mmCIF file of C-alpha atoms in Angstrom:
data_model
loop_
_atom_site.group_PDB
_atom_site.id
_atom_site.type_symbol
_atom_site.label_atom_id
_atom_site.label_comp_id
_atom_site.label_asym_id
_atom_site.label_seq_id
_atom_site.Cartn_x
_atom_site.Cartn_y
_atom_site.Cartn_z
ATOM 1 C CA MET A 19 174.579 -26.690 -168.406
ATOM 2 C CA PRO A 20 173.836 -30.121 -170.599
ATOM 3 C CA LEU A 21 173.537 -33.208 -169.688
ATOM 4 C CA PRO A 22 176.420 -34.956 -169.008
ATOM 5 C CA SER A 23 177.053 -37.310 -173.002
ATOM 6 C CA PRO A 24 179.787 -39.912 -173.324
ATOM 7 C CA VAL A 25 183.546 -38.395 -174.402
ATOM 8 C CA PRO A 26 185.504 -39.784 -176.943
ATOM 9 C CA ASN A 27 188.526 -43.038 -174.812
ATOM 10 C CA GLU A 28 185.748 -43.283 -171.901
ATOM 11 C CA THR A 29 184.454 -46.335 -170.957
ATOM 12 C CA ASP A 30 180.540 -47.554 -170.309
ATOM 13 C CA LYS A 31 181.579 -47.688 -166.618
ATOM 14 C CA GLU A 32 182.755 -44.524 -166.125
ATOM 15 C CA PHE A 33 180.795 -43.024 -167.809
ATOM 16 C CA ILE A 34 177.769 -43.945 -165.832
ATOM 17 C CA GLU A 35 179.788 -43.723 -162.893
ATOM 18 C CA ARG A 36 180.247 -40.005 -164.177
ATOM 19 C CA CYS A 37 176.313 -39.692 -165.365
ATOM 20 C CA MET A 38 175.332 -40.375 -161.749
ATOM 21 C CA ILE A 39 176.993 -38.333 -159.357
ATOM 22 C CA ASP A 40 176.604 -35.396 -161.999
ATOM 23 C CA SER A 41 174.688 -32.705 -160.357
ATOM 24 C CA LYS A 42 172.698 -31.410 -163.312
ATOM 25 C CA MET A 43 171.406 -35.188 -163.582
ATOM 26 C CA ILE A 44 171.456 -35.673 -159.905
ATOM 27 C CA GLU A 45 169.145 -32.290 -160.249
ATOM 28 C CA GLU A 46 167.223 -33.222 -163.311
ATOM 29 C CA PHE A 47 166.408 -36.855 -161.749
ATOM 30 C CA GLU A 48 166.346 -37.242 -157.715
ATOM 31 C CA ASP A 49 165.015 -41.103 -157.653
ATOM 32 C CA GLU A 50 168.373 -43.177 -158.126
ATOM 33 C CA LYS A 51 166.822 -45.782 -160.566
ATOM 34 C CA GLN A 52 165.458 -42.895 -162.789
ATOM 35 C CA ARG A 53 168.409 -41.550 -163.405
ATOM 36 C CA TYR A 54 170.544 -44.621 -164.264
ATOM 37 C CA ALA A 55 168.122 -45.639 -166.783
ATOM 38 C CA VAL A 56 168.546 -42.062 -168.422
ATOM 39 C CA CYS A 57 172.301 -42.416 -168.365
ATOM 40 C CA ASN A 58 171.986 -45.857 -169.615
ATOM 41 C CA ASN A 59 169.697 -44.084 -172.976
ATOM 42 C CA LYS A 60 172.793 -42.000 -173.367
ATOM 43 C CA LEU A 61 175.121 -44.937 -173.166
ATOM 44 C CA GLU A 62 172.900 -46.729 -175.398
ATOM 45 C CA ASN A 63 172.659 -43.639 -177.660
ATOM 46 C CA LYS A 64 176.276 -43.431 -178.462
ATOM 47 C CA SER A 65 176.735 -46.687 -179.282
ATOM 48 C CA LYS A 66 173.696 -46.314 -181.880
ATOM 49 C CA MET A 67 175.366 -43.021 -183.143
ATOM 50 C CA LYS A 68 178.542 -45.175 -183.745
ATOM 51 C CA LYS A 69 176.731 -48.090 -185.576
ATOM 52 C CA ASP A 70 174.492 -45.320 -187.806
ATOM 53 C CA GLU A 71 178.486 -42.775 -188.476
ATOM 54 C CA LYS A 72 179.366 -45.698 -189.949
ATOM 55 C CA ARG A 73 177.250 -46.385 -192.573
ATOM 56 C CA HIS A 74 176.127 -43.108 -192.905
ATOM 57 C CA ILE A 75 175.614 -42.023 -197.356
ATOM 58 C CA LYS A 76 179.050 -40.313 -198.473
ATOM 59 C CA GLU A 77 177.645 -40.708 -202.793
ATOM 60 C CA ILE A 78 174.762 -41.980 -204.941
ATOM 61 C CA THR A 79 175.874 -42.804 -208.648
ATOM 62 C CA GLU A 80 172.475 -43.870 -212.025
ATOM 63 C CA ASP A 81 173.307 -45.048 -214.831
ATOM 64 C CA GLU A 82 170.780 -47.147 -217.073
ATOM 65 C CA GLU A 83 170.959 -50.423 -215.181
ATOM 66 C CA THR A 84 172.208 -49.274 -212.110
ATOM 67 C CA ILE A 85 171.856 -47.242 -208.707
ATOM 68 C CA THR A 86 174.909 -46.682 -206.414
ATOM 69 C CA ILE A 87 174.600 -46.085 -202.679
ATOM 70 C CA VAL A 88 177.797 -45.762 -201.539
ATOM 71 C CA TYR A 89 178.653 -45.623 -197.559
ATOM 72 C CA GLY A 90 181.509 -44.006 -195.573
ATOM 73 C CA LYS A 91 183.094 -44.490 -192.123
ATOM 74 C CA SER A 92 183.336 -48.298 -193.108
ATOM 75 C CA GLU A 93 185.305 -50.012 -195.489
ATOM 76 C CA GLU A 94 182.164 -52.666 -194.950
ATOM 77 C CA PHE A 95 180.243 -50.931 -197.038
ATOM 78 C CA GLU A 96 181.685 -50.140 -200.056
ATOM 79 C CA GLY A 97 178.291 -50.038 -201.414
ATOM 80 C CA ILE A 98 174.936 -51.495 -202.987
ATOM 81 C CA ASN A 99 174.483 -52.114 -206.163
ATOM 82 C CA ILE A 100 170.669 -52.449 -207.312
ATOM 83 C CA ASP A 101 169.538 -54.250 -211.015
ATOM 84 C CA THR A 102 166.764 -52.789 -211.923
ATOM 85 C CA GLU A 103 165.596 -55.826 -214.119
ATOM 86 C CA ALA A 104 164.855 -58.076 -211.611
ATOM 87 C CA THR A 105 162.464 -55.681 -210.699
ATOM 88 C CA GLU A 106 159.213 -55.330 -212.255
ATOM 89 C CA THR A 107 158.187 -52.449 -210.395
ATOM 90 C CA ASP A 108 160.636 -48.795 -210.273
ATOM 91 C CA GLU A 109 159.923 -49.066 -206.258
ATOM 92 C CA VAL A 110 163.511 -49.971 -206.087
ATOM 93 C CA PRO A 111 165.179 -46.967 -206.548
ATOM 94 C CA LEU A 112 162.474 -44.702 -204.575
ATOM 95 C CA ASP A 113 163.405 -46.684 -201.611
ATOM 96 C CA ASP A 114 166.439 -47.152 -201.708
ATOM 97 C CA THR A 115 166.496 -42.726 -202.037
ATOM 98 C CA GLU A 116 164.026 -43.138 -199.173
ATOM 99 C CA GLU A 117 166.441 -44.585 -196.788
ATOM 100 C CA ALA A 118 169.164 -42.665 -198.495
ATOM 101 C CA ASP A 119 166.915 -39.713 -196.976
ATOM 102 C CA GLY A 120 166.294 -41.284 -193.473
ATOM 103 C CA HIS A 121 170.097 -41.507 -193.212
ATOM 104 C CA LEU A 122 171.008 -38.447 -194.808
ATOM 105 C CA ASP A 123 168.072 -36.849 -191.234
ATOM 106 C CA GLU A 124 169.745 -39.578 -189.203
ATOM 107 C CA GLU A 125 173.080 -38.464 -190.201
ATOM 108 C CA ILE A 126 172.215 -34.913 -189.020
ATOM 109 C CA GLU A 127 170.998 -35.477 -185.891
ATOM 110 C CA VAL A 128 174.321 -37.505 -185.180
ATOM 111 C CA ASP A 129 176.710 -34.103 -186.021
ATOM 112 C CA GLU A 130 174.165 -32.696 -183.353
ATOM 113 C CA GLU A 131 175.096 -34.688 -180.397
ATOM 114 C CA VAL A 132 179.115 -34.422 -182.187
ATOM 115 C CA GLU A 133 178.892 -31.286 -181.342
ATOM 116 C CA ILE A 134 177.390 -31.026 -178.322
ATOM 117 C CA ASP A 135 179.795 -34.421 -177.394
ATOM 118 C CA ASP A 136 182.467 -31.532 -178.718
ATOM 119 C CA GLU A 137 181.358 -29.254 -175.977
ATOM 120 C CA GLU A 138 182.079 -31.767 -173.354
ATOM 121 C CA GLU A 139 185.587 -32.881 -175.231
ATOM 122 C CA ASP A 140 186.773 -29.263 -175.039
ATOM 123 C CA ARG A 141 185.573 -28.553 -171.075
ATOM 124 C CA TYR A 142 187.902 -31.845 -170.581
ATOM 125 C CA ASP A 143 190.631 -30.330 -172.476
ATOM 126 C CA ASP A 144 190.603 -27.276 -170.231
ATOM 127 C CA GLU A 145 190.521 -29.762 -167.089
ATOM 128 C CA ASP A 146 194.029 -31.594 -168.911
ATOM 129 C CA GLU A 147 195.472 -27.966 -169.238
ATOM 130 C CA GLU A 148 194.995 -27.052 -165.885
ATOM 131 C CA ASP A 149 196.855 -29.990 -165.145
ATOM 132 C CA ARG A 150 199.379 -29.152 -166.891
ATOM 133 C CA ASP A 151 200.326 -25.974 -165.835
ATOM 134 C CA GLU A 152 200.156 -27.942 -162.180
ATOM 135 C CA HIS A 153 203.196 -29.685 -163.861
ATOM 136 C CA LEU A 154 204.543 -27.140 -165.060
ATOM 137 C CA GLU A 155 204.764 -25.557 -162.348
ATOM 138 C CA GLU A 156 206.559 -28.391 -160.315
ATOM 139 C CA GLU A 157 208.294 -28.977 -163.258
ATOM 140 C CA ILE A 158 210.322 -25.531 -163.072
ATOM 141 C CA GLU A 159 210.625 -25.616 -159.003
ATOM 142 C CA GLU A 160 212.086 -28.003 -159.317
ATOM 143 C CA GLU A 161 214.676 -27.338 -162.134
ATOM 144 C CA GLU A 162 215.146 -23.871 -159.972
ATOM 145 C CA GLU A 163 215.847 -27.271 -156.814
ATOM 146 C CA VAL A 164 218.794 -28.587 -159.885
ATOM 147 C CA GLU A 165 220.572 -25.345 -159.915
ATOM 148 C CA GLU A 166 220.581 -23.830 -156.568
ATOM 149 C CA GLU A 167 222.673 -27.458 -156.177
ATOM 150 C CA LYS A 168 224.534 -26.543 -159.142
ATOM 151 C CA GLU A 169 225.432 -22.718 -157.107
ATOM 152 C CA GLU A 170 225.609 -24.836 -153.517
ATOM 153 C CA GLU A 171 228.674 -26.995 -156.183
ATOM 154 C CA ILE A 172 230.868 -24.425 -157.738
ATOM 155 C CA GLU A 173 230.693 -23.122 -153.633
ATOM 156 C CA ASP A 174 231.933 -26.043 -152.345
ATOM 157 C CA GLU A 175 234.238 -26.710 -155.731
ATOM 158 C CA GLU A 176 235.743 -23.403 -155.005
ATOM 159 C CA GLU A 177 235.865 -23.811 -151.514
ATOM 160 C CA GLU A 178 238.482 -27.010 -152.189
ATOM 161 C CA GLU A 179 240.132 -24.774 -154.117
ATOM 162 C CA GLU A 180 241.252 -22.584 -151.923
ATOM 163 C CA GLU A 181 242.422 -25.425 -148.836
ATOM 164 C CA GLU A 182 244.383 -27.097 -152.393
ATOM 165 C CA GLU A 183 246.117 -23.728 -152.641
ATOM 166 C CA GLU A 184 246.182 -23.753 -148.842
ATOM 167 C CA GLU A 185 248.103 -27.114 -149.289
ATOM 168 C CA GLU A 186 251.410 -25.915 -150.972
ATOM 169 C CA GLU A 187 252.181 -24.070 -148.688
ATOM 170 C CA GLU A 188 256.563 -25.106 -147.348
ATOM 171 C CA ARG A 189 255.232 -27.532 -145.402
ATOM 172 C CA ASN A 190 252.240 -30.288 -145.170
ATOM 173 C CA ILE A 191 250.050 -29.641 -143.068
ATOM 174 C CA TRP A 192 249.019 -33.277 -142.660
ATOM 175 C CA ASP A 193 252.313 -34.112 -141.714
ATOM 176 C CA LYS A 194 251.659 -34.916 -137.802
ATOM 177 C CA LYS A 195 255.235 -35.665 -136.476
ATOM 178 C CA ASP A 196 255.464 -32.109 -135.974
ATOM 179 C CA LEU A 197 252.264 -30.730 -134.111
ATOM 180 C CA THR A 198 253.695 -27.891 -132.373
ATOM 181 C CA GLU A 199 252.121 -24.059 -132.480
ATOM 182 C CA LYS A 200 253.398 -21.140 -130.901
ATOM 183 C CA ARG A 201 251.276 -17.988 -129.986
ATOM 184 C CA PHE A 202 251.661 -14.633 -128.503
ATOM 185 C CA PHE A 203 249.497 -12.263 -126.609
ATOM 186 C CA ASN A 204 250.437 -9.374 -126.388
ATOM 187 C CA VAL A 205 250.780 -8.628 -122.646
ATOM 188 C CA GLU A 206 253.387 -6.587 -120.935
ATOM 189 C CA THR A 207 256.392 -8.943 -119.366
ATOM 190 C CA ARG A 208 258.101 -7.327 -116.128
ATOM 191 C CA LEU A 209 261.420 -7.674 -114.640
ATOM 192 C CA LYS A 210 261.063 -6.849 -111.040
ATOM 193 C CA THR A 211 263.762 -6.308 -108.773
ATOM 194 C CA LYS A 212 263.585 -9.563 -105.241
ATOM 195 C CA GLY A 213 267.725 -7.968 -102.879
ATOM 196 C CA ASN A 214 270.360 -9.028 -105.976
ATOM 197 C CA LYS A 215 267.843 -10.815 -108.747
ATOM 198 C CA LYS A 216 266.044 -9.488 -111.212
ATOM 199 C CA ILE A 217 263.551 -11.674 -112.390
ATOM 200 C CA VAL A 218 261.525 -11.551 -115.257
ATOM 201 C CA GLU A 219 257.414 -12.277 -114.946
ATOM 202 C CA GLY A 220 254.548 -11.693 -117.062
ATOM 203 C CA HIS A 221 251.215 -14.251 -119.197
ATOM 204 C CA ALA A 222 252.247 -16.072 -121.626
ATOM 205 C CA ALA A 223 248.887 -16.715 -122.437
ATOM 206 C CA VAL A 224 245.577 -15.178 -121.294
ATOM 207 C CA TYR A 225 241.950 -16.865 -121.694
ATOM 208 C CA ASN A 226 239.099 -16.161 -123.828
ATOM 209 C CA ASP A 227 241.173 -12.944 -125.438
ATOM 210 C CA LEU A 228 240.393 -13.186 -129.306
ATOM 211 C CA SER A 229 243.449 -12.947 -131.578
ATOM 212 C CA GLU A 230 244.358 -11.540 -135.059
ATOM 213 C CA ASP A 231 242.885 -12.505 -138.001
ATOM 214 C CA LEU A 232 245.421 -15.687 -138.037
ATOM 215 C CA GLY A 233 244.676 -16.578 -141.759
ATOM 216 C CA GLY A 234 240.861 -17.020 -141.948
ATOM 217 C CA PHE A 235 240.029 -17.635 -138.608
ATOM 218 C CA ARG A 236 240.805 -16.092 -134.613
ATOM 219 C CA GLU A 237 241.482 -17.596 -131.985
ATOM 220 C CA LYS A 238 240.906 -17.672 -127.659
ATOM 221 C CA ILE A 239 241.950 -20.086 -125.661
ATOM 222 C CA SER A 240 239.855 -21.824 -122.651
ATOM 223 C CA PRO A 241 240.008 -21.343 -118.948
ATOM 224 C CA GLY A 242 241.168 -24.512 -118.133
ATOM 225 C CA ALA A 243 243.299 -25.253 -120.678
ATOM 226 C CA PHE A 244 246.643 -25.709 -118.528
ATOM 227 C CA ASP A 245 245.162 -27.213 -116.044
ATOM 228 C CA ASN A 246 247.200 -30.506 -116.822
ATOM 229 C CA VAL A 247 250.209 -29.400 -118.302
ATOM 230 C CA LEU A 248 251.615 -27.333 -115.383
ATOM 231 C CA ASP A 249 253.498 -30.247 -114.294
ATOM 232 C CA ASN A 250 255.296 -30.885 -118.193
ATOM 233 C CA ASP A 251 259.146 -30.606 -118.519
ATOM 234 C CA ILE A 252 259.140 -26.489 -118.919
ATOM 235 C CA ARG A 253 261.328 -24.271 -120.594
ATOM 236 C CA ALA A 254 262.132 -21.203 -121.008
ATOM 237 C CA PHE A 255 263.853 -19.821 -124.170
ATOM 238 C CA PHE A 256 265.040 -16.268 -125.807
ATOM 239 C CA ASN A 257 262.699 -16.029 -128.573
ATOM 240 C CA HIS A 258 261.797 -19.771 -128.242
ATOM 241 C CA ASP A 259 266.183 -20.637 -129.401
ATOM 242 C CA PRO A 260 265.895 -23.696 -127.048
ATOM 243 C CA ASN A 261 270.441 -22.387 -127.531
ATOM 244 C CA PHE A 262 268.831 -19.357 -125.174
ATOM 245 C CA LEU A 263 268.152 -21.317 -122.482
ATOM 246 C CA LEU A 264 267.550 -19.642 -119.965
ATOM 247 C CA ALA A 265 265.056 -21.792 -117.140
ATOM 248 C CA ARG A 266 263.370 -24.751 -116.398
ATOM 249 C CA THR A 267 260.695 -26.500 -114.279
ATOM 250 C CA THR A 268 262.336 -29.438 -113.793
ATOM 251 C CA SER A 269 265.256 -28.117 -112.277
ATOM 252 C CA GLY A 270 263.388 -25.326 -110.258
ATOM 253 C CA THR A 271 264.332 -22.298 -111.686
ATOM 254 C CA LEU A 272 261.519 -22.051 -113.318
ATOM 255 C CA LYS A 273 257.733 -21.795 -112.381
ATOM 256 C CA VAL A 274 254.927 -21.746 -114.574
ATOM 257 C CA SER A 275 251.302 -21.260 -112.986
ATOM 258 C CA THR A 276 247.313 -20.078 -113.752
ATOM 259 C CA ASP A 277 245.581 -17.694 -112.225
ATOM 260 C CA LYS A 278 242.328 -16.117 -113.347
ATOM 261 C CA ARG A 279 244.299 -13.789 -116.350
ATOM 262 C CA GLY A 280 245.626 -17.187 -117.784
ATOM 263 C CA LEU A 281 249.188 -18.749 -117.576
ATOM 264 C CA LYS A 282 251.232 -16.956 -115.571
ATOM 265 C CA TYR A 283 255.402 -17.769 -115.550
ATOM 266 C CA SER A 284 258.684 -16.597 -113.775
ATOM 267 C CA PHE A 285 262.240 -17.124 -113.786
ATOM 268 C CA GLU A 286 265.442 -15.838 -112.654
ATOM 269 C CA VAL A 287 267.602 -15.030 -115.504
ATOM 270 C CA PRO A 288 271.066 -16.304 -114.999
ATOM 271 C CA ASP A 289 273.820 -15.003 -115.022
ATOM 272 C CA THR A 290 275.238 -16.519 -118.521
ATOM 273 C CA THR A 291 275.543 -14.802 -122.350
ATOM 274 C CA ALA A 292 271.247 -14.856 -123.095
ATOM 275 C CA GLY A 293 270.592 -14.191 -119.881
ATOM 276 C CA ARG A 294 272.900 -10.904 -119.669
ATOM 277 C CA ASP A 295 271.597 -10.058 -123.337
ATOM 278 C CA LEU A 296 267.747 -10.046 -122.096
ATOM 279 C CA LEU A 297 268.360 -8.220 -118.892
ATOM 280 C CA VAL A 298 270.028 -5.484 -120.672
ATOM 281 C CA SER A 299 266.982 -5.055 -123.837
ATOM 282 C CA MET A 300 264.302 -5.956 -121.032
ATOM 283 C CA GLU A 301 265.903 -3.601 -118.655
ATOM 284 C CA ARG A 302 265.754 -1.069 -122.067
ATOM 285 C CA GLY A 303 262.344 -1.496 -122.793
ATOM 286 C CA ASP A 304 263.241 -3.223 -125.317
ATOM 287 C CA ILE A 305 261.619 -6.339 -125.115
ATOM 288 C CA THR A 306 258.014 -6.264 -123.595
ATOM 289 C CA GLN A 307 256.291 -9.243 -124.753
ATOM 290 C CA SER A 308 255.689 -13.411 -124.621
ATOM 291 C CA SER A 309 254.755 -16.667 -125.999
ATOM 292 C CA PHE A 310 255.179 -20.003 -125.768
ATOM 293 C CA ALA A 311 254.985 -22.819 -127.667
ATOM 294 C CA PHE A 312 252.514 -25.339 -127.309
ATOM 295 C CA GLN A 313 250.843 -29.236 -128.495
ATOM 296 C CA VAL A 314 246.395 -28.816 -128.688
ATOM 297 C CA GLU A 315 244.353 -32.083 -127.518
ATOM 298 C CA LYS A 316 240.965 -30.487 -127.677
ATOM 299 C CA ASP A 317 239.564 -28.071 -129.912
ATOM 300 C CA SER A 318 236.441 -26.219 -130.954
ATOM 301 C CA TRP A 319 235.451 -24.024 -134.083
ATOM 302 C CA SER A 320 232.397 -21.366 -134.273
ATOM 303 C CA ASP A 321 231.510 -18.951 -136.569
ATOM 304 C CA GLY A 322 231.898 -15.416 -135.296
ATOM 305 C CA LYS A 323 230.954 -12.158 -136.445
ATOM 306 C CA THR A 324 233.691 -11.643 -137.974
ATOM 307 C CA GLY A 325 234.453 -15.071 -139.257
ATOM 308 C CA GLU A 326 235.098 -18.483 -138.491
ATOM 309 C CA ILE A 327 237.153 -18.396 -134.233
ATOM 310 C CA ARG A 328 239.108 -21.555 -133.004
ATOM 311 C CA THR A 329 238.935 -22.414 -129.292
ATOM 312 C CA ILE A 330 241.347 -24.519 -128.247
ATOM 313 C CA GLU A 331 240.542 -26.239 -124.967
ATOM 314 C CA LYS A 332 242.663 -28.482 -123.961
ATOM 315 C CA VAL A 333 245.718 -28.031 -124.096
ATOM 316 C CA ALA A 334 247.666 -31.925 -124.204
ATOM 317 C CA ARG A 335 251.974 -30.307 -123.498
ATOM 318 C CA LEU A 336 253.761 -27.291 -123.104
ATOM 319 C CA PHE A 337 257.049 -27.045 -124.317
ATOM 320 C CA ASP A 338 258.745 -23.271 -123.455
ATOM 321 C CA VAL A 339 256.793 -19.672 -123.091
ATOM 322 C CA SER A 340 259.311 -16.941 -123.868
ATOM 323 C CA PRO A 341 260.202 -13.392 -124.322
ATOM 324 C CA VAL A 342 260.626 -12.223 -127.125
ATOM 325 C CA SER A 343 261.896 -9.535 -129.284
ATOM 326 C CA ILE A 344 258.939 -10.038 -131.908
ATOM 327 C CA PRO A 345 255.887 -10.982 -131.437
ATOM 328 C CA ALA A 346 255.677 -11.761 -135.372
ATOM 329 C CA TYR A 347 252.921 -12.883 -136.761
ATOM 330 C CA PRO A 348 252.553 -16.424 -136.645
ATOM 331 C CA SER A 349 253.689 -18.147 -139.855
ATOM 332 C CA ALA A 350 252.421 -21.352 -141.994
ATOM 333 C CA ASN A 351 254.844 -23.233 -139.903
ATOM 334 C CA ASP A 352 253.062 -22.548 -136.978
ATOM 335 C CA LEU A 353 249.504 -22.944 -137.953
ATOM 336 C CA SER A 354 249.750 -25.603 -139.305
ATOM 337 C CA ILE A 355 248.262 -27.711 -137.020
ATOM 338 C CA ALA A 356 245.839 -24.482 -136.645
ATOM 339 C CA LYS A 357 244.841 -24.520 -140.535
ATOM 340 C CA ARG A 358 244.941 -29.078 -140.387
ATOM 341 C CA SER A 359 241.488 -28.759 -137.359
ATOM 342 C CA LYS A 360 240.209 -26.399 -139.180
ATOM 343 C CA MET A 361 239.799 -28.505 -142.892
ATOM 344 C CA ILE A 362 238.981 -31.400 -140.609
ATOM 345 C CA TYR A 363 235.643 -28.689 -139.204
ATOM 346 C CA LYS A 364 234.703 -27.767 -142.758
ATOM 347 C CA ASP A 365 234.379 -31.106 -143.250
ATOM 348 C CA LYS A 366 232.266 -31.650 -141.115
ATOM 349 C CA GLN A 367 230.522 -28.981 -142.219
ATOM 350 C CA LYS A 368 230.440 -30.176 -145.366
ATOM 351 C CA LEU A 369 228.909 -33.585 -144.436
ATOM 352 C CA LYS A 370 226.235 -31.574 -142.023
ATOM 353 C CA ASN A 371 225.106 -29.620 -144.888
ATOM 354 C CA GLU A 372 224.509 -32.411 -147.447
ATOM 355 C CA ARG A 373 222.701 -34.903 -144.744
ATOM 356 C CA GLU A 374 220.395 -31.551 -143.754
ATOM 357 C CA HIS A 375 220.125 -30.931 -147.992
ATOM 358 C CA GLU A 376 219.091 -34.234 -148.683
ATOM 359 C CA ILE A 377 216.754 -34.368 -145.319
ATOM 360 C CA ARG A 378 215.112 -30.858 -147.120
ATOM 361 C CA MET A 379 215.277 -32.876 -150.466
ATOM 362 C CA ASN A 380 212.989 -35.879 -149.500
ATOM 363 C CA LEU A 381 210.865 -33.879 -147.620
ATOM 364 C CA LEU A 382 210.323 -31.591 -151.010
ATOM 365 C CA GLU A 383 209.702 -34.418 -152.899
ATOM 366 C CA LEU A 384 207.135 -36.393 -149.622
ATOM 367 C CA LYS A 385 205.204 -33.708 -150.704
ATOM 368 C CA ILE A 386 205.355 -32.973 -153.932
ATOM 369 C CA ASN A 387 204.136 -36.891 -155.053
ATOM 370 C CA ILE A 388 201.563 -36.380 -152.012
ATOM 371 C CA LEU A 389 199.537 -33.049 -153.626
ATOM 372 C CA LYS A 390 199.428 -35.095 -156.509
ATOM 373 C CA ARG A 391 197.237 -37.795 -155.430
ATOM 374 C CA LYS A 392 195.180 -35.488 -153.851
#
């Protein structure tokens, strides 16, 4: 390994510091004073080289009266004219020739040193190329991160478009004047006989029973969700139709309670047109299921194996329980509150994801800055 030499664009202080800690220099010159003297000598040679480089001879021309020497690498030395008539001997041309030869020899030495410096410069160029490669890798990683962000934005835009389509349904789901929801469960509603009385009883709702797909999500009811609404003014309708009133809690004709299974109700079939029609249909087995209308006070969302799950944790109002002939799939009106809750949940999840992504990006940027400083 050659001894260090000054390189282009390197200050004297930078070269001395590099030269003093060079492994080859330490090996050759263990004494710091001696090593400093050698480094300083290298620096002086550099200065001399620059000075001589400016004055190396480019051209020598001669005519009958004068000898012209043209120096290259400098605008300060355009040439020297020597008048042979001003001298008594022919030694001037000889001296100039000898001086020219001396400069030529020095030029050769300078060229050799420049070649050595070129090797050092090539080595530093290799190191710069490695730094550029590392920087390029970092730029590629940053571009990949930008691409991931764009993909996430596209996904978010697609989700927003789906939500906008849902908003175009029959009713504006953000109409907070209507907070009623209706659900049914595949639970048998029975007709019993007690003396001369015909009693209808069954469960309008069941705890922890996962519903069918309600349009991208499913539902279940937590135990205890109805505990605070059992004293409401609850009615029993036929098919949720208020024109066909069957019983009512405030009159004592409707009993509503909860057990381990869910929300239980019972009432005596009234001797009315609606009651007699219901009695005939239940005796024939045409009506076997129930439904209920309610208003949610508290719900929560989670991700299940088959999609998102809405859990009704607390009911704010229980309007009615109803034997139904066709427990139809909930309509857009019935699901509007759930969809509203779902959109709020998605907005919160999106905000949470954005915050987590921002934190990850900040940490990544911090790591990159730490690596750059090493």
